[in-house]
Coordinates of C-alpha atoms in Angstrom, one line a residue:
Chain A
X9 CA 97.4 -65.5 33.7
X10 CA 97.0 -62.4 35.9
X11 CA 93.8 -61.5 37.8
X12 CA 92.6 -58.0 38.0
X13 CA 90.2 -56.1 40.3
X14 CA 88.2 -53.1 39.1
X15 CA 86.1 -50.6 41.0
X16 CA 83.3 -49.5 38.8
X17 CA 80.8 -46.6 39.1
X18 CA 77.7 -46.3 37.0
X19 CA 74.5 -44.4 36.6
X20 CA 72.0 -47.2 36.3
X21 CA 69.2 -45.2 34.6
X22 CA 70.0 -46.4 31.1
X23 CA 71.1 -49.9 32.0
X24 CA 69.1 -53.1 32.2
X25 CA 71.1 -54.0 35.3
X26 CA 74.5 -55.4 35.8
X27 CA 74.2 -58.9 34.4
X28 CA 74.6 -59.7 30.7
X29 CA 71.3 -60.4 28.9
X30 CA 70.9 -61.0 25.2
X31 CA 69.7 -57.8 23.4
X32 CA 69.8 -55.6 26.5
X33 CA 72.3 -52.9 27.5
X34 CA 73.9 -54.1 30.7
X35 CA 76.9 -52.9 32.7
X36 CA 78.6 -56.2 32.5
X37 CA 78.0 -56.4 28.8
X38 CA 79.3 -52.9 28.1
X39 CA 82.4 -53.6 30.3
X40 CA 83.2 -56.9 28.7
X41 CA 82.9 -55.4 25.2
X42 CA 85.2 -52.5 26.1
X43 CA 87.6 -54.9 27.7
X44 CA 87.8 -57.1 24.7
X45 CA 88.7 -54.1 22.6
X46 CA 91.3 -52.8 25.1
X47 CA 93.1 -56.1 25.5
X48 CA 92.5 -57.5 22.0
X49 CA 91.1 -60.7 23.5
X50 CA 87.6 -62.1 22.8
X51 CA 85.2 -63.6 25.4
X52 CA 86.6 -62.1 28.6
X53 CA 84.2 -62.9 31.5
X54 CA 83.9 -60.2 34.2
X55 CA 82.5 -61.2 37.6
X56 CA 80.7 -58.5 39.7
X57 CA 80.4 -58.4 43.4
X58 CA 76.7 -57.6 43.2
X59 CA 74.2 -58.2 40.5
X60 CA 72.4 -54.8 40.6
X61 CA 69.0 -54.7 39.0
X62 CA 67.8 -52.4 36.2
X63 CA 67.9 -48.8 37.3
X64 CA 70.1 -49.4 40.4
X65 CA 73.3 -47.3 40.6
X66 CA 76.8 -48.1 41.8
X67 CA 79.6 -46.0 43.1
X68 CA 81.7 -48.9 44.3
X69 CA 80.8 -52.0 42.4
X70 CA 83.8 -54.4 42.2
X71 CA 84.5 -56.6 39.3
X72 CA 87.2 -59.2 38.7
X73 CA 88.6 -61.0 35.6
X74 CA 91.6 -62.9 34.4
X75 CA 93.2 -62.3 31.1
X76 CA 96.5 -63.1 29.4
X77 CA 97.7 -59.6 29.0
X78 CA 100.9 -57.6 29.6
X79 CA 98.9 -54.3 29.9
X80 CA 99.5 -53.0 33.4
X81 CA 96.5 -52.6 35.7
X82 CA 96.6 -48.7 35.6
X83 CA 96.7 -48.8 31.8
X84 CA 93.6 -51.0 31.8
X85 CA 91.7 -48.4 33.8
X86 CA 92.6 -45.5 31.5
X87 CA 92.0 -47.5 28.3
X88 CA 88.7 -48.7 29.5
X89 CA 87.5 -45.2 30.5
X90 CA 88.3 -44.0 27.0
X91 CA 86.1 -46.7 25.4
X92 CA 83.3 -46.8 27.9
X93 CA 80.2 -44.6 27.6
X94 CA 79.8 -41.6 30.0
X95 CA 77.5 -43.5 32.4
X96 CA 80.1 -46.1 33.4
X97 CA 83.5 -45.2 34.9
X98 CA 86.3 -47.4 36.2
X99 CA 87.6 -45.6 39.3
X100 CA 90.4 -48.1 40.2
X101 CA 92.2 -51.1 38.8
X102 CA 94.7 -53.4 40.5
X103 CA 96.3 -56.7 39.9
X104 CA 95.3 -59.1 42.6
X105 CA 96.1 -62.7 43.7
X106 CA 94.7 -65.6 41.5
X107 CA 92.4 -66.5 44.4
X108 CA 90.5 -63.2 44.2
X109 CA 86.9 -63.3 43.0
X110 CA 84.8 -60.1 43.2
X111 CA 81.7 -61.9 44.5
X112 CA 83.1 -64.9 46.5
X113 CA 85.9 -62.9 48.2
X114 CA 83.7 -60.0 49.4
X115 CA 83.3 -59.7 53.1
X116 CA 80.7 -56.9 53.2
X117 CA 78.7 -54.7 50.9
X118 CA 77.4 -51.2 51.6
X119 CA 74.2 -49.9 50.0
X120 CA 72.5 -46.5 50.3
X121 CA 68.9 -45.9 49.5
X122 CA 67.8 -42.2 49.1
X123 CA 64.4 -40.9 49.8
X124 CA 63.2 -37.5 48.6
X125 CA 61.2 -35.4 51.1
X126 CA 59.6 -33.6 48.1
X127 CA 59.7 -34.0 44.4
X128 CA 63.0 -32.8 42.9
X129 CA 63.6 -32.9 39.2
X130 CA 67.4 -32.7 39.7
X131 CA 67.6 -35.6 42.2
X132 CA 64.8 -37.9 41.0
X133 CA 67.2 -40.1 38.9
X134 CA 69.0 -41.1 42.1
X135 CA 66.3 -41.0 44.7
X136 CA 62.6 -41.9 45.3
X137 CA 59.8 -39.8 46.6
X138 CA 57.4 -42.1 48.5
X139 CA 53.7 -41.4 47.9
X140 CA 53.2 -40.3 51.5
X141 CA 55.3 -38.0 53.7
X142 CA 57.7 -39.7 56.1
X143 CA 59.0 -39.0 59.6
X144 CA 62.7 -39.3 60.0
X145 CA 62.6 -40.4 63.7
X146 CA 60.0 -43.1 63.0
X147 CA 62.1 -44.4 60.2
X148 CA 65.2 -44.6 62.5
X149 CA 63.1 -46.5 65.1
X150 CA 61.9 -48.9 62.4
X151 CA 65.3 -50.0 61.3
X152 CA 67.0 -50.2 64.7
X153 CA 66.0 -53.9 65.2
X154 CA 67.8 -54.9 61.9
X155 CA 71.4 -54.6 63.1
X156 CA 72.9 -58.0 64.1
X157 CA 72.6 -61.5 62.7
X158 CA 69.1 -62.4 61.6
X159 CA 67.2 -64.5 59.0
X160 CA 66.1 -61.9 56.5
X161 CA 63.9 -64.2 54.4
X162 CA 60.9 -62.0 55.0
X163 CA 62.7 -59.4 52.9
X164 CA 63.6 -61.7 50.0
X165 CA 61.6 -61.1 46.8
X166 CA 60.1 -64.0 44.9
X167 CA 62.8 -65.3 42.5
X168 CA 65.5 -65.1 45.2
X169 CA 67.5 -68.3 45.3
X170 CA 70.1 -67.7 48.0
X171 CA 70.5 -70.8 50.1
X172 CA 71.8 -68.8 53.1
X173 CA 69.1 -66.3 54.3
X174 CA 70.9 -65.4 57.5
X175 CA 72.8 -62.1 57.1
X176 CA 75.1 -60.3 59.5
X177 CA 74.0 -56.7 59.3
X178 CA 76.7 -54.4 60.7
X179 CA 74.9 -51.1 60.0
X180 CA 71.2 -50.1 59.3
X181 CA 70.7 -46.4 59.9
X182 CA 69.1 -43.3 58.3
X183 CA 70.9 -40.0 57.9
X184 CA 70.0 -36.6 56.3
X185 CA 71.1 -35.8 52.8
X186 CA 70.3 -32.8 50.6
X187 CA 67.1 -34.3 49.2
X188 CA 65.7 -35.9 52.4
X189 CA 66.9 -39.0 54.2
X190 CA 69.2 -41.8 53.2
X191 CA 69.3 -45.4 54.4
X192 CA 72.8 -46.8 54.9
X193 CA 73.0 -50.5 55.2
X194 CA 76.1 -52.8 55.5
X195 CA 75.9 -56.6 55.6
X196 CA 78.0 -59.6 54.7
X197 CA 75.6 -60.4 51.9
X198 CA 72.1 -59.4 50.8
X199 CA 69.1 -61.4 49.5
X200 CA 67.2 -60.6 46.3
X201 CA 65.6 -57.1 46.5
X202 CA 66.4 -57.1 50.2
X203 CA 67.4 -53.4 50.6
X204 CA 64.4 -52.2 48.5
X205 CA 62.1 -54.4 50.6
X206 CA 63.7 -53.1 53.8
X207 CA 63.0 -49.6 52.7
X208 CA 59.4 -50.3 51.8
X209 CA 58.9 -52.1 55.1
X210 CA 60.5 -49.3 57.1
X211 CA 58.1 -46.8 55.5
X212 CA 55.1 -49.0 56.5
X213 CA 56.5 -49.6 60.0
X214 CA 57.2 -45.9 60.5
X215 CA 53.4 -45.3 60.4
X216 CA 52.8 -47.9 63.1
X217 CA 52.4 -46.9 66.8
X218 CA 55.6 -48.7 67.6
X219 CA 57.8 -48.7 64.5
X220 CA 60.5 -51.0 66.0
X221 CA 58.0 -53.6 67.1
X222 CA 56.4 -53.5 63.7
X223 CA 59.7 -54.2 62.1
X224 CA 60.6 -57.0 64.6
X225 CA 57.3 -58.7 63.9
X226 CA 58.1 -58.8 60.1
X227 CA 61.6 -60.1 60.8
X228 CA 60.4 -62.8 63.2
X229 CA 57.6 -64.0 60.9
X230 CA 60.0 -65.2 58.1
X231 CA 57.2 -64.5 55.7
X232 CA 57.5 -62.2 52.7
X233 CA 53.8 -61.4 52.7
X234 CA 54.2 -59.4 55.9
X235 CA 56.9 -57.1 54.5
X236 CA 56.1 -53.9 52.7
X237 CA 56.4 -52.9 49.1
X238 CA 59.6 -53.1 47.1
X239 CA 60.9 -49.5 46.8
X240 CA 61.8 -48.6 43.2
X241 CA 65.3 -49.1 41.9
X242 CA 66.4 -45.6 41.2
X243 CA 66.9 -44.8 44.9
X244 CA 69.4 -47.6 45.4
X245 CA 73.2 -47.4 45.0
X246 CA 75.9 -50.0 45.7
X247 CA 78.3 -47.7 47.5
X248 CA 81.2 -50.0 48.5
X249 CA 82.3 -53.6 48.6
X250 CA 84.9 -54.7 51.3
X251 CA 87.5 -57.4 51.1
X252 CA 90.0 -58.9 53.5
X253 CA 93.3 -57.0 53.2
X254 CA 95.2 -60.0 51.8
X255 CA 92.8 -60.8 49.0
X256 CA 92.4 -57.4 47.4
Chain B
X28 CA 42.5 -11.4 31.3
X29 CA 44.0 -13.0 34.4
X30 CA 47.8 -13.2 35.0
X31 CA 49.4 -16.3 36.4
X32 CA 52.7 -17.1 38.1
X33 CA 54.3 -20.5 37.8
X34 CA 57.3 -22.0 39.7
X35 CA 59.1 -24.3 37.4
X36 CA 61.8 -26.9 38.0
X37 CA 63.8 -28.6 35.3
X38 CA 66.8 -30.8 34.6
X39 CA 68.6 -28.7 32.0
X40 CA 70.6 -31.6 30.6
X41 CA 68.4 -32.3 27.6
X42 CA 67.4 -28.6 27.0
X43 CA 68.9 -26.0 24.8
X44 CA 68.3 -23.5 27.6
X45 CA 65.2 -21.6 28.6
X46 CA 64.5 -19.3 25.7
X47 CA 62.5 -20.4 22.6
X48 CA 64.8 -21.0 19.6
X49 CA 63.6 -22.4 16.3
X50 CA 64.3 -26.1 15.9
X51 CA 65.7 -26.5 19.5
X52 CA 64.1 -28.1 22.5
X53 CA 63.9 -25.3 25.1
X54 CA 62.0 -25.1 28.4
X55 CA 60.0 -22.1 27.3
X56 CA 59.1 -23.8 24.1
X57 CA 58.0 -27.0 25.9
X58 CA 56.0 -25.0 28.4
X59 CA 54.3 -22.8 25.8
X60 CA 53.3 -25.8 23.8
X61 CA 51.9 -27.7 26.8
X62 CA 50.1 -24.5 27.9
X63 CA 48.4 -24.1 24.5
X64 CA 47.1 -27.7 24.8
X65 CA 45.9 -27.3 28.3
X66 CA 44.1 -24.0 27.8
X67 CA 43.1 -24.6 24.2
X68 CA 44.6 -21.2 23.2
X69 CA 47.3 -20.7 20.6
X70 CA 50.3 -18.5 20.9
X71 CA 50.6 -18.0 24.7
X72 CA 53.8 -16.2 25.6
X73 CA 55.4 -17.2 28.9
X74 CA 58.0 -14.9 30.5
X75 CA 60.8 -16.4 32.6
X76 CA 62.6 -14.7 35.5
X77 CA 66.0 -15.9 34.2
X78 CA 67.1 -17.0 30.8
X79 CA 69.1 -20.1 31.8
X80 CA 71.6 -21.3 29.2
X81 CA 71.8 -24.8 27.7
X82 CA 72.5 -27.4 30.4
X83 CA 71.7 -25.1 33.3
X84 CA 69.1 -26.5 35.8
X85 CA 66.4 -24.8 37.8
X86 CA 64.5 -25.7 40.9
X87 CA 62.8 -22.3 41.3
X88 CA 62.5 -20.7 37.9
X89 CA 59.5 -18.4 37.8
X90 CA 57.4 -17.8 34.8
X91 CA 54.4 -15.5 34.2
X92 CA 51.7 -15.3 31.4
X93 CA 48.3 -13.9 30.8
X94 CA 45.5 -15.9 29.2
X95 CA 41.8 -15.6 28.8
X96 CA 40.9 -18.8 30.7
X97 CA 38.5 -19.8 33.4
X98 CA 40.7 -22.8 34.4
X99 CA 41.8 -22.1 38.1
X100 CA 45.5 -21.7 38.8
X101 CA 45.8 -25.1 40.6
X102 CA 44.2 -26.8 37.7
X103 CA 46.8 -25.3 35.3
X104 CA 49.6 -26.8 37.4
X105 CA 48.1 -30.3 37.4
X106 CA 47.1 -30.2 33.8
X107 CA 50.5 -29.0 32.7
X108 CA 52.3 -31.6 34.7
X109 CA 50.3 -34.3 32.9
X110 CA 51.4 -32.9 29.5
X111 CA 55.0 -32.0 30.3
X112 CA 57.9 -34.3 29.9
X113 CA 59.5 -35.8 33.0
X114 CA 62.4 -33.3 33.0
X115 CA 60.2 -30.2 33.6
X116 CA 57.8 -29.9 36.5
X117 CA 55.5 -27.1 37.6
X118 CA 55.8 -27.0 41.4
X119 CA 53.4 -24.1 42.0
X120 CA 50.8 -22.0 40.2
X121 CA 49.0 -18.9 41.4
X122 CA 46.9 -16.1 40.0
X123 CA 48.6 -12.8 40.5
X124 CA 48.0 -9.1 39.9
X125 CA 48.1 -7.8 36.3
X126 CA 51.2 -5.9 37.1
X127 CA 53.2 -9.0 37.8
X128 CA 56.0 -9.9 35.4
X129 CA 58.3 -12.8 36.2
X130 CA 61.5 -10.9 35.1
X131 CA 60.7 -7.3 35.8
X132 CA 59.0 -7.8 39.2
X133 CA 61.8 -10.0 40.5
X134 CA 63.7 -8.6 43.5
X135 CA 66.4 -11.2 43.9
X136 CA 67.6 -14.4 42.4
X137 CA 69.4 -17.3 44.1
X138 CA 71.7 -19.5 42.2
X139 CA 73.8 -22.5 43.4
X140 CA 76.9 -23.9 41.6
X141 CA 78.0 -27.3 42.7
X142 CA 81.6 -28.5 42.5
X143 CA 82.6 -32.2 42.8
X144 CA 85.7 -33.0 44.9
X145 CA 86.1 -36.2 42.8
X146 CA 84.5 -37.6 39.8
X147 CA 81.0 -39.1 40.6
X148 CA 79.0 -40.7 37.9
X149 CA 75.8 -40.2 39.9
X150 CA 76.2 -36.5 40.4
X151 CA 78.0 -35.4 37.3
X152 CA 74.8 -34.2 35.6
X153 CA 74.3 -31.6 38.3
X154 CA 77.9 -30.7 39.3
X155 CA 81.3 -30.0 37.8
X156 CA 84.6 -31.5 38.7
X157 CA 87.3 -28.9 38.1
X158 CA 90.5 -30.2 36.5
X159 CA 92.6 -29.4 39.6
X160 CA 91.8 -30.2 43.3
X161 CA 90.4 -27.2 45.2
X162 CA 90.7 -26.0 48.8
X163 CA 87.4 -25.1 50.5
X164 CA 88.9 -22.4 52.8
X165 CA 90.7 -20.7 49.9
X166 CA 87.5 -20.7 47.9
X167 CA 85.7 -19.1 50.9
X168 CA 88.3 -16.4 51.1
X169 CA 88.1 -15.7 47.4
X170 CA 84.4 -14.9 47.3
X171 CA 84.3 -12.9 50.6
X172 CA 84.9 -9.6 48.7
X173 CA 81.9 -10.1 46.4
X174 CA 79.1 -9.4 48.9
X175 CA 77.8 -5.8 48.7
X176 CA 77.1 -3.5 45.8
X177 CA 79.8 -3.7 43.0
X178 CA 80.2 -3.3 39.3
X179 CA 80.4 -6.9 38.1
X180 CA 81.3 -6.1 34.5
X181 CA 84.6 -8.1 34.8
X182 CA 82.4 -11.2 35.1
X183 CA 80.1 -10.6 32.2
X184 CA 80.7 -12.8 29.2
X185 CA 81.0 -11.4 25.7
X186 CA 77.5 -11.1 24.3
X187 CA 76.0 -9.7 27.5
X188 CA 73.9 -6.6 26.8
X189 CA 72.8 -5.5 30.3
X190 CA 72.9 -1.7 30.6
X191 CA 73.2 -1.9 34.4
X192 CA 76.3 -3.8 35.4
X193 CA 76.1 -2.9 39.1
X194 CA 74.6 -5.7 41.2
X195 CA 73.7 -5.8 44.8
X196 CA 75.0 -9.2 46.0
X197 CA 73.4 -10.2 49.3
X198 CA 75.1 -13.6 49.6
X199 CA 78.2 -15.2 48.1
X200 CA 79.3 -18.2 50.1
X201 CA 80.5 -21.8 49.8
X202 CA 79.1 -24.6 51.9
X203 CA 79.6 -28.4 51.9
X204 CA 77.3 -30.7 50.0
X205 CA 77.4 -34.5 49.4
X206 CA 79.7 -34.2 46.3
X207 CA 82.0 -31.5 47.4
X208 CA 81.3 -27.8 47.8
X209 CA 78.5 -25.6 46.6
X210 CA 78.5 -21.8 45.9
X211 CA 75.3 -20.0 46.9
X212 CA 74.9 -16.6 45.5
X213 CA 72.0 -14.2 45.8
X214 CA 71.8 -10.8 44.0
X215 CA 69.1 -8.4 42.7
X216 CA 70.2 -9.3 39.1
X217 CA 73.0 -11.1 37.3
X218 CA 74.9 -10.4 34.1
X219 CA 75.4 -12.9 31.2
X220 CA 77.3 -15.9 32.5
X221 CA 78.1 -14.1 35.7
X222 CA 77.8 -17.0 38.2
X223 CA 79.8 -19.3 36.0
X224 CA 82.5 -16.7 35.6
X225 CA 82.6 -16.0 39.4
X226 CA 83.1 -19.8 39.9
X227 CA 86.0 -19.9 37.4
X228 CA 87.6 -16.8 38.9
X229 CA 87.1 -18.1 42.5
X230 CA 89.0 -21.3 41.5
X231 CA 91.8 -19.3 40.0
X232 CA 91.9 -16.9 42.9
X233 CA 92.0 -19.8 45.4
X234 CA 95.4 -20.7 44.1
X235 CA 96.8 -17.2 44.7
X236 CA 98.7 -16.4 47.9
X237 CA 95.9 -14.1 48.9
X238 CA 92.6 -15.3 47.4
X239 CA 90.6 -12.4 48.6
X240 CA 93.1 -9.8 47.2
X241 CA 93.1 -11.7 43.8
X242 CA 89.3 -11.5 43.6
X243 CA 89.3 -7.8 44.6
X244 CA 91.8 -7.1 41.8
X245 CA 89.6 -8.7 39.2
X246 CA 86.5 -6.9 40.5
X247 CA 88.2 -3.5 40.5
X248 CA 89.7 -3.9 37.0
X249 CA 86.3 -4.0 35.3
X250 CA 88.0 -6.1 32.6
X251 CA 86.7 -9.5 31.5
X252 CA 90.2 -10.5 30.4
X253 CA 91.3 -10.6 34.1
X254 CA 88.6 -13.0 35.2
X255 CA 88.9 -16.8 35.1
X256 CA 87.3 -19.3 32.9
X257 CA 83.5 -19.8 32.5
X258 CA 82.7 -22.9 34.6
X259 CA 80.5 -25.3 32.5
X260 CA 76.7 -25.1 32.7
X261 CA 75.8 -28.4 34.4
X262 CA 76.9 -27.2 37.8
X263 CA 74.6 -24.3 37.8
X264 CA 71.0 -24.2 39.2
X265 CA 68.5 -21.3 39.5
X266 CA 67.3 -22.2 43.0
X267 CA 64.9 -19.4 43.7
X268 CA 63.4 -16.1 42.6
X269 CA 62.1 -13.6 45.2
X270 CA 59.4 -11.0 44.7
X271 CA 57.9 -8.3 46.9
X272 CA 55.0 -9.7 48.9
X273 CA 52.3 -7.6 47.2
X274 CA 53.4 -8.4 43.7
X275 CA 53.4 -12.2 43.9

């Protein structure tokens, strides 16, 4: 039975997140349904690299599945895109080794969180305007302490069940985009609501006299109560998932 | 009776354009309805600086109206935003001189048209991905002949009724944005579908051996049949309308 890897992009606005839930429109649900039609096989289970929440977007979500089919990988992509609604696109499909699993094989994930400097009706579906103005330099100082290996449990929302709370964060930096500033963050794995909590905490720390020290204090405390608010979902996008060469 | 100027932003996706049409959801219609509720006056007529087509967006549409009200301008803005749907926002409101008219008083309009270098499910509501790849340098060469005063009748779609087809184009240039390239164009006035026809023609001219010469030939011919296709509406945004200081 061959195994396939898909790269999936979606506008999360109209989805109740990635994961299948009875009675809800989810990306996994829509994909599995389209896949069953394309391959003529019922009950295909698709595994995603990241379980994005309701309203969160993806440009580079990765999904894997195994199915007894002779349809070539490229044909699966084109057939799926014909069945799928406009707000989900399969941007790549490959046959991969049997050992490949979208979540377990992932080495790193890259997320982006976009802030609006002012309200913008064109960009508000993909970005968040915080209630107070922000200072780009203070935000940069606030996230500088995050790079490296740390216990990020202070940034895990209630309901998170990850047993390993230490993450290796390769990148945590802000850059300019059309609407304001954008937080790019790369790590081996992420805890529940971690990126959105990092953004909320960075905004709070940016108002402190020493934004870097304020962030270090939250990180060291290992206490969710010290972190800032959870930034809303629409600013978040799963941009990319990386794998070791041999597994993808 | 005081006269007011509003700056209006909207996501055009769910609108049948600016202008009131029976049985259609239009920006003018939605604004006039909200205005009547806010001011408690029926039949207020709002004039827009540009009659954007179905699917076209605006960040800086300007509208004017006169109404016998003692509500201050700032109050009109806030009250309207409470009544208006999420995809229309009033970003400014001022009381202006009686002589002010959003369309007749306008000195210049700035439009932007966004092209996607690759399909992007997050940006496809505000940009267009042309069927063939494009070359940014060739696009720049293609639009260089447009700046200055010219008869733009080759770029007016059937149905355009403007008596004056000579426009003074202050700016016509491409720049990079997150999704690909963006065409910024400023002129004293525009003909029916002119920006979208300029984009379609620029894409065709960019494939010619001499893109600038190809564009000059279309401009000189004064013949719509020589121009390129009309690029679709979702890439277009009315970014700004300028007035003489004293009138606004």
